[in-house]
Short mmCIF file of C-alpha atoms in Angstrom, two decimals:
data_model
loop_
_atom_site.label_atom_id
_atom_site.label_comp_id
_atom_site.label_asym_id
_atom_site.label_seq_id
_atom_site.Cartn_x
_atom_site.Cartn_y
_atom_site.Cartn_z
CA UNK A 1 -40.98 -1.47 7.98
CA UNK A 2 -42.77 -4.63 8.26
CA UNK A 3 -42.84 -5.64 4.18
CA UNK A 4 -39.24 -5.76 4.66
CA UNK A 5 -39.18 -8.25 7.16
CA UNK A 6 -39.70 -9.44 10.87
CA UNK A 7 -40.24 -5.93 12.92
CA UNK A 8 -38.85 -5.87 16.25
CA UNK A 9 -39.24 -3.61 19.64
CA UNK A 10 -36.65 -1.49 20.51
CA UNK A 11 -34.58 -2.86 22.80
CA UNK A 12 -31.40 -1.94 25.18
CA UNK A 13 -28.55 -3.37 26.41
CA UNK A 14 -26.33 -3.17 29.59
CA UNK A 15 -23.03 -2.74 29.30
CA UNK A 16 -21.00 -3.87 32.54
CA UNK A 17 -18.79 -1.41 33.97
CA UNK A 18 -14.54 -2.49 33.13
CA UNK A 19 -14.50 -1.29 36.80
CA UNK A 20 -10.51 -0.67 37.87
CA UNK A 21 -9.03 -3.19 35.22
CA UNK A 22 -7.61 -2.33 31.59
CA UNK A 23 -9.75 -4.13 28.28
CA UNK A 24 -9.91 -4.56 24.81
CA UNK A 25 -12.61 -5.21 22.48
CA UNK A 26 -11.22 -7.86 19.23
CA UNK A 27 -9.48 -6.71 16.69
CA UNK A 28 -11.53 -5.84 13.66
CA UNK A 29 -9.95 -6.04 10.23
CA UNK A 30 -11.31 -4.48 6.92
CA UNK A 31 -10.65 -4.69 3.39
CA UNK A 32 -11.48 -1.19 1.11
CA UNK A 33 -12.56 -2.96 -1.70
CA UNK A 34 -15.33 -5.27 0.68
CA UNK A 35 -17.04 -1.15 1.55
CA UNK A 36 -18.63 -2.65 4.76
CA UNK A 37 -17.97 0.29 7.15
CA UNK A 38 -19.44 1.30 10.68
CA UNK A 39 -18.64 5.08 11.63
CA UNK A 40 -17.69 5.85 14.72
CA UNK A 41 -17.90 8.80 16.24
CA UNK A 42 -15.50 11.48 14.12
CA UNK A 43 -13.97 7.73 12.36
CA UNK A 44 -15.05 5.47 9.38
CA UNK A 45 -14.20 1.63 10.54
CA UNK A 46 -13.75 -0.98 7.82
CA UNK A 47 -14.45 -4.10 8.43
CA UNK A 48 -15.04 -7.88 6.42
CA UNK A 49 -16.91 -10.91 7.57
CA UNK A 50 -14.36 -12.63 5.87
CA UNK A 51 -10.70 -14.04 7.17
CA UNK A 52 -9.02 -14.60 3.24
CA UNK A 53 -8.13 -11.58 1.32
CA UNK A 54 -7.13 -12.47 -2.61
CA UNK A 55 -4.81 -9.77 -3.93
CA UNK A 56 -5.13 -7.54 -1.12
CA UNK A 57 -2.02 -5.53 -0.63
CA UNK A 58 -3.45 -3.49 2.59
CA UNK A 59 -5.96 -4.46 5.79
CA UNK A 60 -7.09 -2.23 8.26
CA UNK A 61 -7.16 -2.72 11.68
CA UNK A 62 -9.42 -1.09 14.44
CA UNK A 63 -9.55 -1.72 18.29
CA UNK A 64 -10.83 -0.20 21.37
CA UNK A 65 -8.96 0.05 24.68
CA UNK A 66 -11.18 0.93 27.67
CA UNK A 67 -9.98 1.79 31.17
CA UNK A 68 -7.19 4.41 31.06
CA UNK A 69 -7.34 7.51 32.50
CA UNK A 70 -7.65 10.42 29.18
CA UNK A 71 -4.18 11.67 29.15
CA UNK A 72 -2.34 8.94 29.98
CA UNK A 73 0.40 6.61 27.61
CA UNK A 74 0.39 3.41 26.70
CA UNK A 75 2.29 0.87 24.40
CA UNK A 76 0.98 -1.43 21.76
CA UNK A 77 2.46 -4.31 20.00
CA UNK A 78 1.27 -5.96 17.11
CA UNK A 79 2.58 -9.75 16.42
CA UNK A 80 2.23 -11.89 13.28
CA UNK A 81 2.60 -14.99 13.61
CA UNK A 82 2.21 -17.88 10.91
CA UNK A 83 -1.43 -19.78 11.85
CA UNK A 84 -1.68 -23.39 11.32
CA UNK A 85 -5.45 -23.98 10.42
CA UNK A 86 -7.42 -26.06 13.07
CA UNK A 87 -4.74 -25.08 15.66
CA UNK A 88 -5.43 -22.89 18.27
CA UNK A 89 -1.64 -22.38 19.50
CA UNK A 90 0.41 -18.52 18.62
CA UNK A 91 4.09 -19.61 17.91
CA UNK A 92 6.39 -16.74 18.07
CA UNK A 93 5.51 -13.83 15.90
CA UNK A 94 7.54 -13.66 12.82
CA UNK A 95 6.56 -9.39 12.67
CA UNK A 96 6.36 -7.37 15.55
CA UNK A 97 5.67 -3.46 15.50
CA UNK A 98 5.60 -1.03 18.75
CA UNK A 99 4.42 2.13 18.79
CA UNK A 100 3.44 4.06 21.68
CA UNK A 101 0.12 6.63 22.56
CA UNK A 102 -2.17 8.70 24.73
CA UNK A 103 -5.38 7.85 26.03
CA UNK A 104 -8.03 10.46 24.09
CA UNK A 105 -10.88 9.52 26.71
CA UNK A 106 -12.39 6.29 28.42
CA UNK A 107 -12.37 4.48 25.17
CA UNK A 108 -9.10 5.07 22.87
CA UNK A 109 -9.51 3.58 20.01
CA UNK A 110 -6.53 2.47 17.69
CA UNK A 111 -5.90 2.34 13.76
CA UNK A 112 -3.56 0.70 11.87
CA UNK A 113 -2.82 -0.23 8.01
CA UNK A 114 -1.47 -3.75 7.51
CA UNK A 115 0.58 -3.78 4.65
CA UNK A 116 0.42 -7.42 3.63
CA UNK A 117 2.65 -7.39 0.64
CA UNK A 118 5.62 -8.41 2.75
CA UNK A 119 3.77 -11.66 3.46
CA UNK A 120 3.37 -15.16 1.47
CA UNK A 121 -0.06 -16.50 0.99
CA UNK A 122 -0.62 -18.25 4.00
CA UNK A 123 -2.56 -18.21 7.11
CA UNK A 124 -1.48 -15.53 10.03
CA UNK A 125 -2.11 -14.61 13.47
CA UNK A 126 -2.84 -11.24 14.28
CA UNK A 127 -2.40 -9.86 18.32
CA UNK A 128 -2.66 -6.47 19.50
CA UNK A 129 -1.09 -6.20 23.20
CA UNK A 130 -1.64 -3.07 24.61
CA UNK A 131 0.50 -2.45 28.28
CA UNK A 132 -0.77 1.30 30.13
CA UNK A 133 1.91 3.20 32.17
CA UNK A 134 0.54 1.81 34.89
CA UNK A 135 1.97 -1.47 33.53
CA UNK A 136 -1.85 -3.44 33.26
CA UNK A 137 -1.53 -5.62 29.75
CA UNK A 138 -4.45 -6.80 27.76
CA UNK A 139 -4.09 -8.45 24.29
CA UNK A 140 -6.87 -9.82 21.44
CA UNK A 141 -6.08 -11.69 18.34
CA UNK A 142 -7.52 -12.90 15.38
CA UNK A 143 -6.72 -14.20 12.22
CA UNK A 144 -6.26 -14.05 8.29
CA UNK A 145 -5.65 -15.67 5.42
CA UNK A 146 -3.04 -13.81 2.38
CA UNK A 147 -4.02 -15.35 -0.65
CA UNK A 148 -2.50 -14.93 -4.26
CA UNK A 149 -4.76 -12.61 -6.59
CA UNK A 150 -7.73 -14.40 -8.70
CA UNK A 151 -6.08 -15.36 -11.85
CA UNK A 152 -8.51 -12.72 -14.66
CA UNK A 153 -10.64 -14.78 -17.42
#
């Protein structure tokens, strides 16, 4: 209401059609212990405004893939790659994991837990490249930041 701030009209938004080709939306990653969480549909997304994670052992990772038929397979890869902050260059990715799927409808959407105990603190690229059976490829990335746990006073 407005005594809790600015009220605005409602509003809508168009979304362009993907048309023919295969997309993506970015790579969201969450942290349970940050409890910011959108649901989706049947699905409870996590997700964190932030890129540095002290003491986190796990992330989770959520994605959209738009443009394959329902039914169909596809492959993802996720890479790792060490980030070098202020650099916008991916060397070559020091973890990669493949997995395949099926389509469940126009938008697929895809889950994954990062377990992030394996890594040192550091900063880290994360891609997701997903290729469709019909051999289209589309790939996101963002980043994040292991960091050692917060020393208790």
């Amino acid at each position: 209401g407005d005594s809790a701030g600015v009220v605005l009209p409602a509003d809508s938004l168009t979304v362009p059609s993907f048309g023919d080709g295969l997309a993506m939306s970015d790579p969201v990653l969450g942290w349970r212990p940050i409890a910011l969480t959108w649901v989706r549909e049947a699905d409870t997304v996590f997700f964190s405004p932030f890129h540095g994670y002290p003491g986190a052992e796990t992330l989770e990772l959520y994605y959209e893939v738009y443009g394959m038929p329902p039914g169909s397979t596809y492959q993802t890869e996720l890479r790792v790659s060490p980030r070098k902050p202020g650099s916008r260059r991916v060397p070559p990715p020091a973890v990669r994991v493949r997995f395949a799927g099926t389509a469940t409808g126009t938008v697929t959407s895809g889950r994954r837990t990062l377990d992030l105990q394996q890594f040192k603190p550091g900063s880290y690229w994360l891609e997701v490249v997903v290729t469709d059976a019909r051999g289209r490829r589309t790939a996101r990335r963002t980043w994040f930041d292991v960091r050692a746990p917060r020393p208790r006073r």
